[in-house]
Amino acid sequence: MTAVTGFLENLGARAIGAVNRLGFASRFLLLTLRNSGMCLSRFSLVAREIYFAGVLSLIIILVSGLFVGMVLGLQGYDTLQRYGSSSALGVLVALSLVRELGPVVAGLLFASRAGSAITAEIGLMKATEQLAAMEMMAVDPIARVIAPRFWAGVISMPLLAAMFSGMGVFGGYLVGVRLIGVDEGSFWSQMQAAVDFKEDILNGVIKSVVFGIAVSWIAVFEGYDAPPTAEGVSGATTRTVVTASLSILALDFMLTAFMFRGA
Amino acid sequence: MMKRKALDLWVGLFVAMGLGALLFLAMKVGNLASFTAAETYLVKANFDNIGGLKKRAPVKSAGVVVGRVENIAFDTESYEASVVLAIDKRYGFPKDTSAKILTAGLLGEQYVGLTAGGDPVKLKDGDRLKITQSAVVLENLISQFLFSKAADGSKDSK
């Protein structure tokens, strides 16, 4: 009997804890947005964080984009040539990158490369009581530490996703046209005929902005909420990557359902 | 701590590269440049059957894209599909132009093909194309073929 009630109590406590954390996270996001004034007027604060979140993620994003594009070129050619439509390779590469793979894979890489770093940094600042020290000096840690990192993530993510897609199209071009020998004219012209600026590219950018907000929010919140111990910080870093990746995939499904209902 | 100047340089480079990639996607992949909002005029056409025609499908004449399908609706008076075509202002067509629904390749996308007639009067905004030809529905084609085969067979046996 006690085992059953204990189990139920445990379950209930977990559910209440999760809702509590969600509430705190939402309040935290609101607080961050409200305290963003300073970092947006002193843009050098954000620029410094863009360097850490965006510029240092460049190599992994560009190389992954290139390889994803090259694989799409090989796989797409293999399937398309069975139906005698290998000239549609450009369409396949461009649409799959711009609509899905660009925002999603760049988002996953960004969460694990930059999101985890943001969480670890903020968590460690909290563990070493730097945040408390700032408060002592009447510096709001949310305005000085959290908001610049949040906005840097939101700004970097769409740019990284666009670079990923661009690099991927180039990779598909390298494999499709240079290596396999698909006709260059039909590769580009079919792509240009099929890819729509508003429908495909702009929707991809919207996706990447949403993912940027989600990843940055989760990363700064997990860092701020981390228990101030070594164990707590490592746990928070892991949670950032897991939660951010799952929310990217779930959000992607929702956004895709809204954007491409096959009208 | 990194020098402020070098940091600004890297961040500037990063943002420029990101915007450059977006520009590349817009121009080279999405071909925004040629898809400028060219002025168009609207022409209606009724079809018995539009098959798999979709909005924004190309309208071609002699193989050249001259416009896009603007809207597709069902006409409750004639029980036909009413298709609105947006044709580029640069291309004028005679009033007795006919419209056909064609398929690019065997399994390709469907588009509207325009064949110019001989009328000296040009089409205006809001005009209706009188002569139209529906999409070829593969099932109808096969059943016609089978029926004609069956009819031939019964004649031969007599």
Coordinates of C-alpha atoms in Angstrom, one line a residue:
Chain A
M1 CA 0.0 0.0 0.0
T2 CA 2.7 2.4 1.0
A3 CA 4.5 1.5 -2.2
V4 CA 1.5 2.6 -4.3
T5 CA 0.9 5.8 -2.5
G6 CA 4.6 6.5 -2.6
F7 CA 4.6 6.0 -6.3
L8 CA 1.6 8.3 -6.8
E9 CA 3.1 11.0 -4.5
N10 CA 6.3 10.8 -6.5
L11 CA 4.5 11.1 -9.8
G12 CA 2.4 14.0 -8.6
A13 CA 5.4 15.8 -7.2
R14 CA 7.2 15.4 -10.5
A15 CA 4.3 16.8 -12.5
I16 CA 3.9 19.7 -10.1
G17 CA 7.7 20.3 -10.3
A18 CA 7.6 20.3 -14.1
V19 CA 4.7 22.8 -14.2
N20 CA 6.5 25.0 -11.7
R21 CA 9.6 25.0 -13.7
L22 CA 7.7 25.9 -16.9
G23 CA 6.1 28.8 -15.0
F24 CA 9.4 30.0 -13.8
A25 CA 10.9 29.6 -17.2
S26 CA 8.1 31.7 -18.8
R27 CA 8.5 34.4 -16.1
F28 CA 12.2 34.3 -16.7
L29 CA 11.7 34.8 -20.4
L30 CA 9.5 37.8 -19.8
L31 CA 12.0 39.2 -17.3
T32 CA 14.8 38.8 -19.9
L33 CA 12.8 40.6 -22.6
R34 CA 11.9 43.4 -20.2
N35 CA 15.6 43.9 -19.3
S36 CA 16.8 43.7 -22.8
G37 CA 16.9 47.5 -23.2
M38 CA 20.4 48.0 -22.0
C39 CA 22.1 45.3 -24.1
L40 CA 20.3 46.4 -27.2
S41 CA 21.5 50.0 -26.7
R42 CA 25.0 48.8 -25.8
F43 CA 25.3 46.5 -28.7
S44 CA 29.0 45.6 -28.1
L45 CA 27.7 43.3 -25.3
V46 CA 25.7 41.4 -27.8
A47 CA 28.4 41.5 -30.4
R48 CA 30.8 39.8 -27.9
E49 CA 28.3 37.0 -27.3
I50 CA 27.6 36.7 -31.1
Y51 CA 31.3 36.0 -31.4
F52 CA 31.1 33.1 -28.9
A53 CA 27.8 31.7 -30.1
G54 CA 27.9 32.4 -33.8
V55 CA 31.4 32.9 -35.1
L56 CA 32.8 29.9 -33.2
S57 CA 30.0 27.7 -34.5
L58 CA 30.9 28.7 -38.1
I59 CA 33.2 25.8 -38.8
I60 CA 30.9 23.0 -37.7
I61 CA 27.9 24.6 -39.5
L62 CA 29.7 25.1 -42.8
V63 CA 31.4 21.7 -42.8
S64 CA 28.2 19.9 -41.8
G65 CA 26.2 21.9 -44.4
L66 CA 28.7 20.9 -47.1
F67 CA 28.6 17.2 -46.3
V68 CA 24.8 17.1 -45.9
G69 CA 24.5 18.7 -49.3
M70 CA 26.9 16.3 -50.9
V71 CA 25.1 13.3 -49.4
L72 CA 21.8 14.7 -50.6
G73 CA 23.4 15.0 -54.1
L74 CA 24.5 11.4 -54.1
Q75 CA 21.3 9.9 -52.6
G76 CA 19.0 12.1 -54.6
Y77 CA 20.7 11.3 -57.9
D78 CA 20.6 7.6 -57.1
T79 CA 16.8 7.7 -56.6
L80 CA 15.9 10.3 -59.3
Q81 CA 17.9 8.6 -62.1
R82 CA 15.6 5.5 -61.7
Y83 CA 12.7 7.6 -62.9
G84 CA 14.8 9.4 -65.5
S85 CA 14.5 12.7 -63.8
S86 CA 18.0 13.3 -62.5
S87 CA 17.7 16.9 -63.8
A88 CA 15.4 17.6 -60.9
L89 CA 18.3 17.0 -58.5
G90 CA 18.7 20.7 -57.9
V91 CA 15.1 21.0 -56.8
L92 CA 15.4 18.1 -54.4
V93 CA 18.6 19.4 -52.8
A94 CA 17.4 23.0 -52.5
L95 CA 13.9 22.2 -51.2
S96 CA 15.0 19.7 -48.6
L97 CA 17.7 22.0 -47.4
V98 CA 15.8 25.3 -47.4
R99 CA 12.6 23.9 -45.9
E100 CA 13.8 21.3 -43.4
L101 CA 17.4 20.3 -43.1
G102 CA 18.9 23.8 -43.0
P103 CA 16.9 25.1 -40.0
V104 CA 16.6 21.8 -38.2
V105 CA 20.2 20.4 -38.5
A106 CA 21.7 23.9 -37.9
G107 CA 19.4 24.2 -34.9
L108 CA 20.5 20.9 -33.5
L109 CA 24.2 21.7 -34.0
F110 CA 23.7 25.2 -32.5
A111 CA 22.0 23.7 -29.4
S112 CA 24.9 21.3 -28.8
R113 CA 27.7 23.6 -29.8
A114 CA 26.5 27.0 -28.5
G115 CA 23.6 26.2 -26.2
S116 CA 25.5 23.9 -24.0
A117 CA 28.4 26.4 -23.8
I118 CA 25.9 29.2 -22.7
T119 CA 24.4 27.0 -20.0
A120 CA 27.7 25.9 -18.7
E121 CA 29.0 29.5 -18.6
I122 CA 26.0 30.9 -16.8
G123 CA 25.8 27.9 -14.5
L124 CA 29.4 28.3 -13.5
M125 CA 29.0 32.0 -13.0
K126 CA 26.2 31.2 -10.6
A127 CA 28.1 28.4 -8.8
T128 CA 31.1 30.7 -8.3
E129 CA 28.7 33.4 -7.0
Q130 CA 29.6 35.9 -9.8
L131 CA 25.9 36.6 -10.4
A132 CA 25.3 37.3 -6.7
A133 CA 28.3 39.5 -6.6
M134 CA 26.9 41.5 -9.6
E135 CA 23.7 42.0 -7.7
M136 CA 25.7 43.2 -4.7
M137 CA 27.2 45.9 -7.0
A138 CA 23.7 46.9 -8.2
V139 CA 24.3 45.4 -11.6
D140 CA 21.3 43.4 -12.8
P141 CA 22.7 40.0 -13.9
I142 CA 19.7 39.4 -16.1
A143 CA 20.4 42.6 -18.1
R144 CA 24.1 42.2 -18.0
V145 CA 24.6 38.4 -18.5
I146 CA 21.4 36.7 -19.6
A147 CA 19.9 39.2 -22.1
P148 CA 23.0 39.6 -24.3
R149 CA 23.4 35.8 -24.5
F150 CA 19.8 35.4 -25.4
W151 CA 19.8 38.0 -28.1
A152 CA 23.1 36.7 -29.5
G153 CA 21.5 33.3 -29.9
V154 CA 18.4 34.7 -31.5
I155 CA 20.4 36.7 -34.0
S156 CA 23.0 34.0 -34.8
M157 CA 20.6 31.1 -35.4
P158 CA 18.9 32.4 -38.7
L159 CA 22.3 33.5 -40.1
L160 CA 23.8 30.1 -39.3
A161 CA 20.8 28.3 -40.8
A162 CA 21.1 30.4 -44.0
M163 CA 24.8 29.6 -44.3
F164 CA 24.0 25.9 -43.7
S165 CA 21.5 25.9 -46.6
G166 CA 23.7 27.9 -48.9
M167 CA 26.7 25.6 -48.2
G168 CA 24.4 22.5 -48.7
V169 CA 23.2 23.7 -52.1
F170 CA 26.9 24.3 -53.0
G171 CA 27.7 20.7 -51.8
G172 CA 24.8 19.3 -53.9
Y173 CA 26.1 21.3 -56.9
L174 CA 29.7 19.9 -56.4
V175 CA 28.5 16.3 -56.3
G176 CA 25.6 16.5 -58.7
V177 CA 27.1 18.7 -61.4
R178 CA 30.9 18.5 -61.0
L179 CA 31.2 14.8 -59.9
I180 CA 28.3 13.0 -61.5
G181 CA 27.7 15.3 -64.4
V182 CA 24.1 16.4 -64.2
D183 CA 23.5 19.2 -66.6
E184 CA 24.4 22.5 -64.9
G185 CA 21.7 24.5 -66.7
S186 CA 18.9 22.3 -65.7
F187 CA 20.2 21.9 -62.2
W188 CA 19.9 25.6 -61.5
S189 CA 17.0 26.5 -63.7
Q190 CA 14.7 23.7 -62.3
M191 CA 15.7 24.7 -58.8
Q192 CA 14.9 28.3 -59.5
A193 CA 11.6 27.4 -61.1
A194 CA 10.5 25.2 -58.1
V195 CA 11.8 27.2 -55.1
D196 CA 9.6 30.1 -54.1
F197 CA 11.0 33.0 -52.1
K198 CA 8.0 33.5 -49.8
E199 CA 6.8 29.9 -49.6
D200 CA 10.1 28.1 -49.1
I201 CA 12.9 30.5 -48.2
L202 CA 11.0 32.9 -45.9
N203 CA 9.3 30.0 -44.2
G204 CA 12.7 28.4 -43.6
V205 CA 14.0 31.7 -42.1
I206 CA 10.9 31.9 -39.8
K207 CA 11.6 28.4 -38.7
S208 CA 15.2 29.2 -37.9
V209 CA 14.2 32.3 -35.9
V210 CA 11.8 30.3 -33.8
F211 CA 14.4 27.6 -33.2
G212 CA 16.9 30.4 -32.2
I213 CA 14.5 31.8 -29.7
A214 CA 13.7 28.3 -28.3
V215 CA 17.4 27.2 -28.0
S216 CA 18.6 30.5 -26.5
W217 CA 15.7 30.6 -24.0
I218 CA 16.3 27.0 -22.9
A219 CA 20.1 27.5 -22.7
V220 CA 20.0 30.7 -20.5
F221 CA 17.2 29.3 -18.4
E222 CA 18.9 26.0 -17.6
G223 CA 22.1 27.9 -16.8
Y224 CA 20.3 30.4 -14.5
D225 CA 18.3 27.6 -12.8
A226 CA 21.2 25.2 -12.4
P227 CA 22.0 24.0 -8.9
P228 CA 25.3 25.8 -7.9
T229 CA 27.4 22.7 -7.8
A230 CA 29.7 20.9 -10.3
E231 CA 27.1 18.2 -10.6
G232 CA 24.3 20.6 -11.1
V233 CA 26.0 22.5 -13.9
S234 CA 26.9 19.3 -15.8
G235 CA 23.3 18.1 -15.4
A236 CA 22.0 21.5 -16.6
T237 CA 24.2 21.3 -19.7
T238 CA 22.9 17.9 -20.6
R239 CA 19.3 19.0 -20.1
T240 CA 19.9 22.0 -22.4
V241 CA 21.0 19.8 -25.2
V242 CA 18.2 17.2 -24.7
T243 CA 15.4 19.7 -24.2
A244 CA 16.5 22.0 -26.9
S245 CA 16.9 19.2 -29.5
L246 CA 13.5 17.8 -28.6
S247 CA 11.8 21.1 -28.7
I248 CA 13.4 21.9 -32.1
L249 CA 12.0 18.7 -33.5
A250 CA 8.5 19.2 -32.0
L251 CA 8.4 22.8 -33.1
D252 CA 9.5 21.8 -36.5
F253 CA 6.6 19.5 -36.8
M254 CA 4.1 22.1 -35.7
L255 CA 5.6 24.8 -38.0
T256 CA 5.6 22.5 -40.9
A257 CA 2.0 21.5 -40.3
F258 CA 1.1 25.2 -40.4
M259 CA 3.3 26.2 -43.4
F260 CA 3.1 23.3 -45.8
R261 CA -0.4 21.9 -45.5
G262 CA -0.2 21.0 -49.1
A263 CA -2.5 23.8 -50.2
Chain B
M1 CA 40.1 38.8 -23.5
M2 CA 40.2 39.4 -27.2
K3 CA 40.9 42.9 -28.6
R4 CA 37.7 44.8 -29.2
K5 CA 38.6 45.6 -32.8
A6 CA 39.3 42.0 -33.8
L7 CA 36.1 40.9 -32.2
D8 CA 34.1 43.4 -34.1
L9 CA 35.8 42.3 -37.3
W10 CA 34.8 38.7 -36.7
V11 CA 31.3 39.5 -35.7
G12 CA 30.9 41.8 -38.7
L13 CA 32.3 39.1 -41.0
F14 CA 29.9 36.6 -39.5
V15 CA 26.8 38.8 -40.0
A16 CA 27.9 39.7 -43.5
M17 CA 28.4 36.0 -44.4
G18 CA 24.9 35.1 -43.0
L19 CA 23.3 37.9 -45.0
G20 CA 25.3 36.9 -48.0
A21 CA 24.0 33.3 -47.7
L22 CA 20.4 34.6 -47.4
L23 CA 21.0 36.7 -50.5
F24 CA 22.4 33.7 -52.3
L25 CA 19.3 31.6 -51.4
A26 CA 17.0 34.4 -52.5
M27 CA 18.7 35.2 -55.8
K28 CA 20.4 32.0 -57.0
V29 CA 18.1 29.3 -55.4
G30 CA 14.7 31.1 -55.2
N31 CA 15.3 33.3 -58.3
L32 CA 13.7 36.3 -56.7
A33 CA 15.3 38.6 -59.3
S34 CA 13.2 37.3 -62.2
F35 CA 10.1 36.9 -60.0
T36 CA 9.6 40.6 -59.7
A37 CA 6.0 41.5 -59.3
A38 CA 5.5 42.1 -63.0
E39 CA 2.2 43.7 -64.0
T40 CA -0.4 41.1 -65.1
Y41 CA -3.9 41.0 -66.4
L42 CA -6.4 38.4 -65.4
V43 CA -8.2 36.1 -67.8
K44 CA -10.8 33.5 -66.9
A45 CA -11.2 30.1 -68.5
N46 CA -13.7 27.3 -67.7
F47 CA -12.6 23.7 -68.0
D48 CA -14.7 20.5 -67.7
N49 CA -11.9 18.9 -65.8
I50 CA -8.7 20.4 -64.6
G51 CA -7.1 17.1 -63.5
G52 CA -4.2 17.9 -61.1
L53 CA -3.8 21.6 -61.9
K54 CA -2.7 23.7 -58.9
K55 CA -2.5 27.3 -58.0
R56 CA 0.7 29.1 -59.2
A57 CA 1.1 26.5 -61.9
P58 CA 2.8 28.0 -65.0
V59 CA 0.9 29.3 -68.0
K60 CA 2.9 28.6 -71.1
S61 CA 2.6 29.6 -74.7
A62 CA 5.0 28.0 -77.2
G63 CA 6.8 26.6 -74.2
V64 CA 7.6 30.0 -72.7
V65 CA 6.2 30.9 -69.3
V66 CA 3.9 33.9 -69.8
G67 CA 2.0 33.8 -66.5
R68 CA 0.7 31.8 -63.5
V69 CA -2.5 30.2 -62.4
E70 CA -4.0 32.8 -60.0
N71 CA -7.0 31.0 -58.7
I72 CA -9.1 27.8 -59.1
A73 CA -12.7 27.7 -58.1
F74 CA -15.8 25.6 -58.8
D75 CA -18.5 27.3 -60.9
T76 CA -21.9 26.3 -59.4
E77 CA -23.8 27.4 -62.5
S78 CA -22.1 25.5 -65.2
Y79 CA -20.6 22.8 -62.9
E80 CA -17.2 23.5 -64.4
A81 CA -13.9 24.4 -63.0
S82 CA -13.3 28.2 -63.2
V83 CA -9.6 29.0 -63.5
V84 CA -8.2 32.5 -63.3
L85 CA -4.9 33.1 -65.2
A86 CA -2.6 36.0 -64.5
I87 CA -0.7 36.8 -67.7
D88 CA 2.2 39.1 -67.9
K89 CA 1.3 42.5 -69.4
R90 CA 4.2 42.3 -71.8
Y91 CA 2.5 39.5 -73.7
G92 CA -0.8 40.3 -75.5
F93 CA -2.9 37.5 -76.9
P94 CA -5.7 37.5 -79.5
K95 CA -9.2 37.3 -78.2
D96 CA -9.8 33.8 -79.7
T97 CA -6.8 32.2 -77.9
S98 CA -7.5 28.7 -76.7
A99 CA -6.3 27.2 -73.4
K100 CA -5.4 23.5 -72.8
I101 CA -4.3 21.7 -69.7
L102 CA -1.1 19.9 -70.5
T103 CA 1.3 17.7 -68.5
A104 CA 5.1 18.2 -68.5
G105 CA 6.4 14.8 -69.3
L106 CA 4.5 11.6 -68.5
L107 CA 4.2 12.1 -64.7
G108 CA 5.2 15.8 -64.5
E109 CA 3.4 18.8 -63.2
Q110 CA 0.3 20.1 -65.0
Y111 CA 0.3 23.5 -66.6
V112 CA -1.9 25.6 -68.8
G113 CA -0.9 25.9 -72.5
L114 CA -2.2 28.9 -74.5
T115 CA -2.4 28.7 -78.3
A116 CA -2.9 32.1 -80.0
G117 CA -5.7 32.5 -82.5
G118 CA -6.1 34.9 -85.3
D119 CA -8.4 37.6 -83.9
P120 CA -7.0 41.1 -84.3
V121 CA -8.6 42.2 -81.0
K122 CA -6.4 41.5 -78.0
L123 CA -7.5 40.0 -74.7
K124 CA -8.3 42.4 -72.0
D125 CA -8.4 42.2 -68.2
G126 CA -11.4 40.1 -67.1
D127 CA -12.0 38.5 -70.5
R128 CA -13.0 34.8 -70.7
L129 CA -11.3 32.3 -73.0
K130 CA -14.0 30.5 -75.0
I131 CA -12.1 27.6 -76.3
T132 CA -10.7 25.3 -73.7
Q133 CA -9.6 21.7 -73.6
S134 CA -9.6 19.7 -70.3
A135 CA -6.9 17.8 -68.8
V136 CA -6.4 14.2 -70.0
V137 CA -7.5 11.9 -67.3
L138 CA -5.6 8.6 -67.6
E139 CA -8.4 6.5 -66.3
N140 CA -10.8 7.8 -69.0
L141 CA -8.2 7.3 -71.7
I142 CA -7.7 3.7 -70.6
S143 CA -11.5 2.9 -70.4
Q144 CA -12.0 4.4 -73.8
F145 CA -9.2 2.3 -75.2
L146 CA -10.6 -0.8 -73.6
F147 CA -14.2 -0.2 -74.8
S148 CA -13.0 0.4 -78.4
K149 CA -11.0 -2.8 -78.2
A150 CA -14.0 -4.7 -76.9
A151 CA -16.2 -3.3 -79.7
D152 CA -13.5 -4.3 -82.3
G153 CA -13.4 -7.8 -80.8
S154 CA -17.1 -8.4 -81.1
K155 CA -17.2 -7.2 -84.7
D156 CA -14.4 -9.5 -85.7
S157 CA -16.1 -12.6 -84.2
K158 CA -19.2 -12.1 -86.3

